[in-house]
PDB file of C-alpha atoms in Angstrom:
ATOM      1  CA  MET A 185      27.496  11.209   6.662  1.00 63.00           C
ATOM      2  CA  VAL A 186      24.367   7.851   7.459  1.00 72.00           C
ATOM      3  CA  LYS A 187      24.268   6.104  10.233  1.00 83.00           C
ATOM      4  CA  PHE A 188      21.957   2.999  10.025  1.00 88.00           C
ATOM      5  CA  ASP A 189      21.622  -0.278  12.654  1.00 90.00           C
ATOM      6  CA  LEU A 190      21.729  -3.242  11.494  1.00 90.00           C
ATOM      7  CA  ILE A 191      20.002  -6.314  13.862  1.00 90.00           C
ATOM      8  CA  SER A 192      19.617 -10.090  12.487  1.00 90.00           C
ATOM      9  CA  ASP A 193      18.470 -13.686  13.386  1.00 91.00           C
ATOM     10  CA  ILE A 194      16.010 -12.564  16.489  1.00 93.00           C
ATOM     11  CA  HIS A 195      14.129 -15.412  16.465  1.00 94.00           C
ATOM     12  CA  LEU A 196      11.234 -14.212  18.167  1.00 95.00           C
ATOM     13  CA  ASP A 197       9.387 -16.889  19.898  1.00 95.00           C
ATOM     14  CA  PHE A 198      12.753 -18.220  21.579  1.00 93.00           C
ATOM     15  CA  TRP A 199      12.905 -15.033  23.515  1.00 93.00           C
ATOM     16  CA  VAL A 200       8.900 -14.542  24.067  1.00 94.00           C
ATOM     17  CA  GLU A 201       6.391 -17.159  23.570  1.00 93.00           C
ATOM     18  CA  TYR A 202       3.722 -17.464  21.424  1.00 94.00           C
ATOM     19  CA  SER A 203      -0.065 -17.720  22.970  1.00 90.00           C
ATOM     20  CA  GLY A 204      -2.925 -16.845  22.965  1.00 89.00           C
ATOM     21  CA  ASN A 205      -2.645 -14.156  26.370  1.00 93.00           C
ATOM     22  CA  LEU A 206      -1.699 -11.363  24.630  1.00 93.00           C
ATOM     23  CA  THR A 207      -1.855  -9.394  27.933  1.00 94.00           C
ATOM     24  CA  LYS A 208       1.335 -11.110  29.044  1.00 94.00           C
ATOM     25  CA  MET A 209       3.430 -11.807  25.028  1.00 94.00           C
ATOM     26  CA  ASN A 210       3.007  -7.592  25.307  1.00 94.00           C
ATOM     27  CA  ARG A 211       4.561  -6.953  28.222  1.00 94.00           C
ATOM     28  CA  GLN A 212       7.330  -9.892  27.434  1.00 94.00           C
ATOM     29  CA  LEU A 213       7.535  -8.273  24.046  1.00 95.00           C
ATOM     30  CA  ASP A 214       8.021  -4.517  25.760  1.00 94.00           C
ATOM     31  CA  ALA A 215      10.936  -5.887  27.900  1.00 94.00           C
ATOM     32  CA  PHE A 216      12.255  -7.462  24.999  1.00 94.00           C
ATOM     33  CA  ILE A 217      11.985  -4.540  22.720  1.00 93.00           C
ATOM     34  CA  GLN A 218      13.993  -2.468  25.775  1.00 91.00           C
ATOM     35  CA  LEU A 219      16.986  -5.119  25.690  1.00 88.00           C
ATOM     36  CA  LEU A 220      17.724  -4.288  21.674  1.00 88.00           C
ATOM     37  CA  LEU A 221      17.324  -0.545  21.741  1.00 89.00           C
ATOM     38  CA  PRO A 222      20.719   1.420  21.696  1.00 87.00           C
ATOM     39  CA  ALA A 223      20.508   4.563  23.884  1.00 86.00           C
ATOM     40  CA  SER A 224      20.000   7.038  20.418  1.00 89.00           C
ATOM     41  CA  PRO A 225      18.308   4.222  18.095  1.00 91.00           C
ATOM     42  CA  SER A 226      19.462   6.139  14.653  1.00 91.00           C
ATOM     43  CA  SER A 227      16.624   6.650  11.515  1.00 93.00           C
ATOM     44  CA  THR A 228      17.772   3.319  10.412  1.00 94.00           C
ATOM     45  CA  LEU A 229      17.240  -0.577  11.242  1.00 94.00           C
ATOM     46  CA  VAL A 230      18.362  -2.846   8.700  1.00 93.00           C
ATOM     47  CA  ILE A 231      17.255  -6.418  10.377  1.00 94.00           C
ATOM     48  CA  ALA A 232      19.407  -9.342   8.026  1.00 91.00           C
ATOM     49  CA  GLY A 233      16.658 -12.114   7.624  1.00 90.00           C
ATOM     50  CA  ASP A 234      15.378 -14.645  10.383  1.00 93.00           C
ATOM     51  CA  LEU A 235      12.142 -12.635  12.590  1.00 95.00           C
ATOM     52  CA  GLY A 236      10.620 -15.882  13.863  1.00 95.00           C
ATOM     53  CA  HIS A 237       8.394 -18.336  13.306  1.00 97.00           C
ATOM     54  CA  PHE A 238       4.928 -16.754  13.942  1.00 97.00           C
ATOM     55  CA  ASN A 239       4.251 -13.804  11.707  1.00 97.00           C
ATOM     56  CA  LYS A 240       1.485 -11.810  13.656  1.00 96.00           C
ATOM     57  CA  GLN A 241       4.131 -11.387  16.715  1.00 97.00           C
ATOM     58  CA  ASN A 242       6.747 -10.632  14.312  1.00 97.00           C
ATOM     59  CA  ALA A 243       4.409  -7.752  13.427  1.00 97.00           C
ATOM     60  CA  MET A 244       3.841  -6.767  16.764  1.00 96.00           C
ATOM     61  CA  MET A 245       7.477  -6.843  17.268  1.00 96.00           C
ATOM     62  CA  LEU A 246       7.760  -4.352  14.251  1.00 97.00           C
ATOM     63  CA  THR A 247       4.973  -2.378  15.230  1.00 96.00           C
ATOM     64  CA  ARG A 248       7.045  -1.423  18.379  1.00 96.00           C
ATOM     65  CA  LEU A 249      10.127  -1.290  16.633  1.00 96.00           C
ATOM     66  CA  LYS A 250       8.822   1.070  14.028  1.00 96.00           C
ATOM     67  CA  GLU A 251       8.004   3.944  17.263  1.00 95.00           C
ATOM     68  CA  HIS A 252      12.127   3.538  17.413  1.00 95.00           C
ATOM     69  CA  TYR A 253      12.894   4.211  13.841  1.00 96.00           C
ATOM     70  CA  PRO A 254      11.911   6.304  11.181  1.00 96.00           C
ATOM     71  CA  HIS A 255      12.917   3.492   8.344  1.00 96.00           C
ATOM     72  CA  ILE A 256      13.210  -0.576   9.235  1.00 97.00           C
ATOM     73  CA  VAL A 257      14.503  -2.265   6.359  1.00 96.00           C
ATOM     74  CA  ILE A 258      13.816  -6.524   6.326  1.00 96.00           C
ATOM     75  CA  ALA A 259      15.374  -9.565   3.922  1.00 92.00           C
ATOM     76  CA  ALA A 260      13.810 -13.137   4.550  1.00 92.00           C
ATOM     77  CA  GLY A 261      15.880 -15.049   6.581  1.00 91.00           C
ATOM     78  CA  ASN A 262      15.204 -19.023   5.790  1.00 89.00           C
ATOM     79  CA  HIS A 263      13.414 -18.773   9.929  1.00 93.00           C
ATOM     80  CA  ASP A 264      11.288 -16.829   7.840  1.00 94.00           C
ATOM     81  CA  TYR A 265       9.870 -19.983   5.867  1.00 93.00           C
ATOM     82  CA  TYR A 266       9.216 -22.386   8.344  1.00 94.00           C
ATOM     83  CA  LEU A 267       6.526 -24.257   9.375  1.00 96.00           C
ATOM     84  CA  VAL A 268       6.693 -25.201  12.850  1.00 95.00           C
ATOM     85  CA  SER A 269       4.076 -27.471  13.213  1.00 94.00           C
ATOM     86  CA  LYS A 270       1.460 -29.396  11.337  1.00 95.00           C
ATOM     87  CA  SER A 271      -1.203 -27.102  12.189  1.00 96.00           C
ATOM     88  CA  ILE A 272       0.544 -24.334  10.489  1.00 96.00           C
ATOM     89  CA  LYS A 273       1.788 -26.422   7.605  1.00 96.00           C
ATOM     90  CA  ASN A 274      -2.332 -26.659   6.968  1.00 96.00           C
ATOM     91  CA  LYS A 275      -2.521 -23.095   7.600  1.00 96.00           C
ATOM     92  CA  TYR A 276      -0.326 -22.082   4.816  1.00 96.00           C
ATOM     93  CA  LYS A 277      -1.354 -25.760   2.592  1.00 95.00           C
ATOM     94  CA  LYS A 278       1.951 -26.823   3.020  1.00 93.00           C
ATOM     95  CA  ASN A 279       3.660 -23.580   1.213  1.00 93.00           C
ATOM     96  CA  SER A 280       6.150 -21.735   3.208  1.00 92.00           C
ATOM     97  CA  PHE A 281       5.772 -19.087   0.262  1.00 90.00           C
ATOM     98  CA  HIS A 282       2.149 -18.518   1.897  1.00 95.00           C
ATOM     99  CA  ARG A 283       3.547 -17.386   5.013  1.00 96.00           C
ATOM    100  CA  TRP A 284       6.292 -14.817   3.609  1.00 94.00           C
ATOM    101  CA  ALA A 285       3.753 -13.674   1.237  1.00 94.00           C
ATOM    102  CA  GLU A 286       1.277 -12.999   4.524  1.00 97.00           C
ATOM    103  CA  MET A 287       3.612 -11.964   6.223  1.00 97.00           C
ATOM    104  CA  LYS A 288       4.354  -8.790   3.649  1.00 96.00           C
ATOM    105  CA  ARG A 289       0.693  -8.315   3.808  1.00 97.00           C
ATOM    106  CA  LEU A 290       0.807  -7.625   7.174  1.00 97.00           C
ATOM    107  CA  LEU A 291       3.666  -5.431   6.903  1.00 96.00           C
ATOM    108  CA  ASP A 292       2.084  -2.780   4.297  1.00 95.00           C
ATOM    109  CA  PRO A 293      -0.135  -0.874   6.074  1.00 95.00           C
ATOM    110  CA  MET A 294       3.129  -0.053   7.970  1.00 96.00           C
ATOM    111  CA  PRO A 295       4.655   3.417   6.779  1.00 95.00           C
ATOM    112  CA  ASP A 296       8.649   3.218   5.692  1.00 96.00           C
ATOM    113  CA  VAL A 297       8.598  -0.417   6.417  1.00 97.00           C
ATOM    114  CA  HIS A 298      10.741  -2.244   3.195  1.00 96.00           C
ATOM    115  CA  ILE A 299      10.423  -6.025   2.826  1.00 94.00           C
ATOM    116  CA  LEU A 300      13.309  -6.393   0.427  1.00 92.00           C
ATOM    117  CA  ASP A 301      12.834  -9.932  -1.918  1.00 86.00           C
ATOM    118  CA  GLY A 302      15.761  -9.063  -5.192  1.00 81.00           C
ATOM    119  CA  SER A 303      14.525  -4.750  -4.934  1.00 86.00           C
ATOM    120  CA  SER A 304      15.998  -1.472  -3.572  1.00 88.00           C
ATOM    121  CA  ILE A 305      14.788   1.492  -1.867  1.00 90.00           C
ATOM    122  CA  VAL A 306      16.944   4.881  -1.353  1.00 91.00           C
ATOM    123  CA  ILE A 307      16.778   6.571   2.270  1.00 93.00           C
ATOM    124  CA  ASP A 308      18.224   9.356   3.266  1.00 88.00           C
ATOM    125  CA  GLY A 309      20.356   9.660  -0.125  1.00 86.00           C
ATOM    126  CA  ILE A 310      21.358   5.849   0.225  1.00 87.00           C
ATOM    127  CA  ARG A 311      20.772   2.826  -1.524  1.00 87.00           C
ATOM    128  CA  PHE A 312      19.315  -0.212   0.306  1.00 90.00           C
ATOM    129  CA  GLY A 313      19.520  -3.607  -1.673  1.00 86.00           C
ATOM    130  CA  GLY A 314      18.910  -7.004  -0.358  1.00 86.00           C
ATOM    131  CA  CYS A 315      16.834 -10.672  -0.854  1.00 83.00           C
ATOM    132  CA  GLY A 316      16.850 -13.493   1.102  1.00 80.00           C
ATOM    133  CA  MET A 317      19.239 -15.684  -0.603  1.00 64.00           C
ATOM    134  CA  TRP A 318      18.555 -19.585   0.223  1.00 62.00           C
ATOM    135  CA  TYR A 319      18.292 -22.866  -1.619  1.00 63.00           C
ATOM    136  CA  ASP A 320      17.519 -21.964  -5.169  1.00 66.00           C
ATOM    137  CA  PHE A 321      20.109 -24.073  -6.221  1.00 74.00           C
ATOM    138  CA  GLN A 322      22.068 -22.150  -8.752  1.00 72.00           C
ATOM    139  CA  TYR A 323      25.258 -23.767  -8.040  1.00 74.00           C
ATOM    140  CA  GLY A 324      24.258 -26.969  -8.396  1.00 78.00           C
ATOM    141  CA  LEU A 325      22.465 -26.056 -11.861  1.00 79.00           C
ATOM    142  CA  GLN A 326      24.988 -23.763 -13.450  1.00 80.00           C
ATOM    143  CA  VAL A 327      28.078 -25.356 -11.900  1.00 79.00           C
ATOM    144  CA  LEU A 328      27.287 -29.227 -11.445  1.00 80.00           C
ATOM    145  CA  LYS A 329      25.899 -29.144 -14.674  1.00 86.00           C
ATOM    146  CA  ALA A 330      22.763 -31.591 -12.820  1.00 84.00           C
ATOM    147  CA  ASP A 331      19.316 -31.600 -12.892  1.00 85.00           C
ATOM    148  CA  GLU A 332      17.263 -29.667 -10.193  1.00 80.00           C
ATOM    149  CA  ALA A 333      14.777 -33.059  -9.377  1.00 83.00           C
ATOM    150  CA  ARG A 334      17.724 -34.587  -8.243  1.00 84.00           C
ATOM    151  CA  ILE A 335      19.610 -31.625  -5.815  1.00 81.00           C
ATOM    152  CA  TYR A 336      16.238 -30.629  -4.934  1.00 81.00           C
ATOM    153  CA  ASP A 337      16.227 -34.690  -3.483  1.00 83.00           C
ATOM    154  CA  HIS A 338      19.307 -34.503  -2.413  1.00 82.00           C
ATOM    155  CA  TRP A 339      18.345 -31.243  -0.758  1.00 80.00           C
ATOM    156  CA  LYS A 340      15.617 -32.773   1.001  1.00 82.00           C
ATOM    157  CA  THR A 341      18.017 -35.510   2.690  1.00 85.00           C
ATOM    158  CA  ILE A 342      20.677 -33.073   3.917  1.00 82.00           C
ATOM    159  CA  SER A 343      19.148 -29.824   5.152  1.00 81.00           C
ATOM    160  CA  ASN A 344      17.529 -29.578   8.710  1.00 83.00           C
ATOM    161  CA  ASP A 345      15.572 -26.657   6.464  1.00 85.00           C
ATOM    162  CA  SER A 346      13.881 -29.667   4.233  1.00 85.00           C
ATOM    163  CA  ALA A 347      11.731 -30.696   7.149  1.00 88.00           C
ATOM    164  CA  LEU A 348      10.294 -27.129   8.296  1.00 92.00           C
ATOM    165  CA  ILE A 349      10.445 -25.326   4.807  1.00 90.00           C
ATOM    166  CA  GLU A 350       8.106 -26.617   2.896  1.00 88.00           C
ATOM    167  CA  GLY A 351       6.789 -26.277  -1.371  1.00 81.00           C
ATOM    168  CA  ARG A 352       8.875 -26.471  -4.387  1.00 72.00           C
ATOM    169  CA  LEU A 353      11.903 -23.506  -3.850  1.00 66.00           C
ATOM    170  CA  ARG A 354      12.647 -20.916  -6.009  1.00 60.00           C
ATOM    171  CA  PHE A 355      14.235 -18.019  -3.822  1.00 55.00           C
ATOM    172  CA  TYR A 356      15.926 -14.946  -5.692  1.00 52.00           C
ATOM    173  CA  TYR A 357      19.606 -15.651  -6.812  1.00 53.00           C
ATOM    174  CA  PHE A 358      22.104 -12.864  -7.242  1.00 56.00           C
ATOM    175  CA  ASP A 359      25.388 -13.286  -7.908  1.00 61.00           C
ATOM    176  CA  GLY A 360      27.065  -9.939  -7.306  1.00 62.00           C
ATOM    177  CA  SER A 361      30.770 -10.767  -8.221  1.00 67.00           C
ATOM    178  CA  GLU A 362      30.501  -8.706 -11.441  1.00 72.00           C
ATOM    179  CA  TYR A 363      30.380  -6.097  -8.585  1.00 67.00           C
ATOM    180  CA  PHE A 364      32.984  -6.777  -6.362  1.00 66.00           C
ATOM    181  CA  GLY A 365      35.178  -4.198  -7.601  1.00 73.00           C
ATOM    182  CA  HIS A 366      32.897  -1.262  -7.371  1.00 71.00           C
ATOM    183  CA  ILE A 367      32.281  -2.337  -3.139  1.00 68.00           C
ATOM    184  CA  HIS A 368      34.356   0.716  -1.686  1.00 68.00           C
ATOM    185  CA  ASN A 369      32.151   2.956   0.736  1.00 68.00           C
ATOM    186  CA  LYS A 370      29.706  -0.143   0.658  1.00 72.00           C
ATOM    187  CA  ILE A 371      28.768  -2.426   3.455  1.00 75.00           C
ATOM    188  CA  TRP A 372      27.354  -5.409   2.679  1.00 74.00           C
ATOM    189  CA  CYS A 373      24.918  -6.759   5.793  1.00 78.00           C
ATOM    190  CA  PHE A 374      23.771 -10.471   6.281  1.00 76.00           C
ATOM    191  CA  GLY A 375      22.874 -12.454   8.374  1.00 79.00           C
ATOM    192  CA  HIS A 376      21.959 -15.723   9.524  1.00 78.00           C
ATOM    193  CA  VAL A 377      26.012 -17.292  11.076  1.00 72.00           C
ATOM    194  CA  HIS A 378      24.805 -16.266  13.631  1.00 73.00           C
ATOM    195  CA  SER A 379      28.286 -14.821  14.639  1.00 68.00           C
ATOM    196  CA  ARG A 380      30.138 -11.624  13.713  1.00 64.00           C
ATOM    197  CA  MET A 381      31.991 -11.497  10.617  1.00 59.00           C
ATOM    198  CA  ASP A 382      32.928  -7.684  10.543  1.00 56.00           C
ATOM    199  CA  THR A 383      36.352  -6.178  11.848  1.00 47.00           C
ATOM    200  CA  PRO A 384      37.062  -5.023  15.394  1.00 41.00           C
ATOM    201  CA  ALA A 385      36.672  -1.636  14.793  1.00 36.00           C
ATOM    202  CA  MET A 386      33.599  -1.548  13.479  1.00 36.00           C
ATOM    203  CA  ALA A 387      32.513  -3.991  16.119  1.00 34.00           C
ATOM    204  CA  ALA A 388      29.461  -2.744  18.644  1.00 31.00           C
ATOM    205  CA  GLY A 389      29.019  -6.015  20.570  1.00 30.00           C
ATOM    206  CA  LEU A 390      27.382  -8.817  21.832  1.00 29.00           C
ATOM    207  CA  LEU A 391      24.451  -9.285  24.154  1.00 29.00           C
ATOM    208  CA  MET A 392      24.955 -12.391  25.500  1.00 28.00           C
ATOM    209  CA  LEU A 393      20.657 -13.184  27.508  1.00 30.00           C
ATOM    210  CA  ARG A 394      20.761 -15.601  30.852  1.00 27.00           C
ATOM    211  CA  SER A 395      19.669 -18.973  29.390  1.00 27.00           C
ATOM    212  CA  ARG A 396      16.608 -18.305  32.063  1.00 29.00           C
ATOM    213  CA  TRP A 397      15.076 -15.959  29.305  1.00 33.00           C
ATOM    214  CA  VAL A 398      14.505 -19.143  27.144  1.00 34.00           C
ATOM    215  CA  LYS A 399      12.114 -21.274  27.140  1.00 36.00           C
ATOM    216  CA  LYS A 400      13.985 -24.937  27.159  1.00 34.00           C
ATOM    217  CA  GLU A 401      12.947 -26.258  24.091  1.00 39.00           C
ATOM    218  CA  ALA A 402      13.808 -23.361  22.528  1.00 39.00           C
ATOM    219  CA  LEU A 403      17.310 -23.855  24.004  1.00 33.00           C
ATOM    220  CA  GLU A 404      17.087 -27.012  22.940  1.00 38.00           C
ATOM    221  CA  LYS A 405      16.538 -26.184  19.418  1.00 42.00           C
ATOM    222  CA  GLU A 406      19.761 -24.606  18.539  1.00 40.00           C
ATOM    223  CA  SER A 407      22.003 -26.979  21.877  1.00 33.00           C
ATOM    224  CA  SER A 408      24.542 -27.636  18.645  1.00 33.00           C
ATOM    225  CA  ARG A 409      25.655 -23.725  18.644  1.00 34.00           C
ATOM    226  CA  ALA A 410      26.700 -23.032  22.106  1.00 29.00           C
ATOM    227  CA  GLN A 411      24.758 -22.943  25.744  1.00 27.00           C
ATOM    228  CA  PHE A 412      23.724 -19.711  25.055  1.00 30.00           C
ATOM    229  CA  ILE A 413      21.142 -18.077  22.508  1.00 33.00           C
ATOM    230  CA  THR A 414      23.526 -14.905  21.417  1.00 37.00           C
ATOM    231  CA  ILE A 415      21.387 -12.496  19.181  1.00 39.00           C
ATOM    232  CA  ARG A 416      23.206  -9.148  17.292  1.00 42.00           C
ATOM    233  CA  VAL A 417      22.294  -5.952  19.326  1.00 45.00           C
ATOM    234  CA  LEU A 418      21.359  -2.967  16.900  1.00 55.00           C
ATOM    235  CA  ASP A 419      25.390  -3.010  16.013  1.00 58.00           C
ATOM    236  CA  ARG A 420      25.733   0.802  14.229  1.00 55.00           C
ATOM    237  CA  TYR A 421      27.327   1.227  11.171  1.00 54.00           C
ATOM    238  CA  THR A 422      28.693   4.506   8.907  1.00 56.00           C
ATOM    239  CA  ILE A 423      28.596   5.062   5.639  1.00 54.00           C
ATOM    240  CA  GLN A 424      30.190   8.331   4.987  1.00 50.00           C
TER     241      GLN A 424
END
């Protein structure tokens, strides 16, 4: 029997202000990590997207989490491609994929921290496979038979992400329909929706943090979702 912990949509800089004051940021990070950790962490942590908007701060958080988890498995979320300021857009030459490539380089020296980008890894006899699955336009191309340039232009007009994700989108696409008949005793983990989608029997609870933990600007960004920002706190799953 193998257990792993799951979290998603951390949006770290909404909780811990990213600044040049490393002493303050380290202190806030330590407190934040303690809020996330269960009493007895399992051997593997799965992060199903949306670490935060600043790569170095994300790496600092993962360094701390690695002190508690022998293995960390990560898939990208849409916020992991966000370029949230003019200076950051210039730093990555207005290409969100440059930012994600840097995130991979920062994590590469960390042992047993695995980024799944259309790939898989076997841990304790269990295969974890993953990818970020945003906006490669396959539905429009394959089903609607639409022109890619037309779909891209339409996406730019309707998606909030389009203001913060730069560069021509070429995300990994995975059609898992042929495997649906073989999902017995399998677990599909995902984030992005900011609410539970599993069964009550699997529920481990949500931690609702008071709004005083959140900068006013961050709360305004998420105000369409709720008066409080919720984060999933390390749900525990078991594979027989």
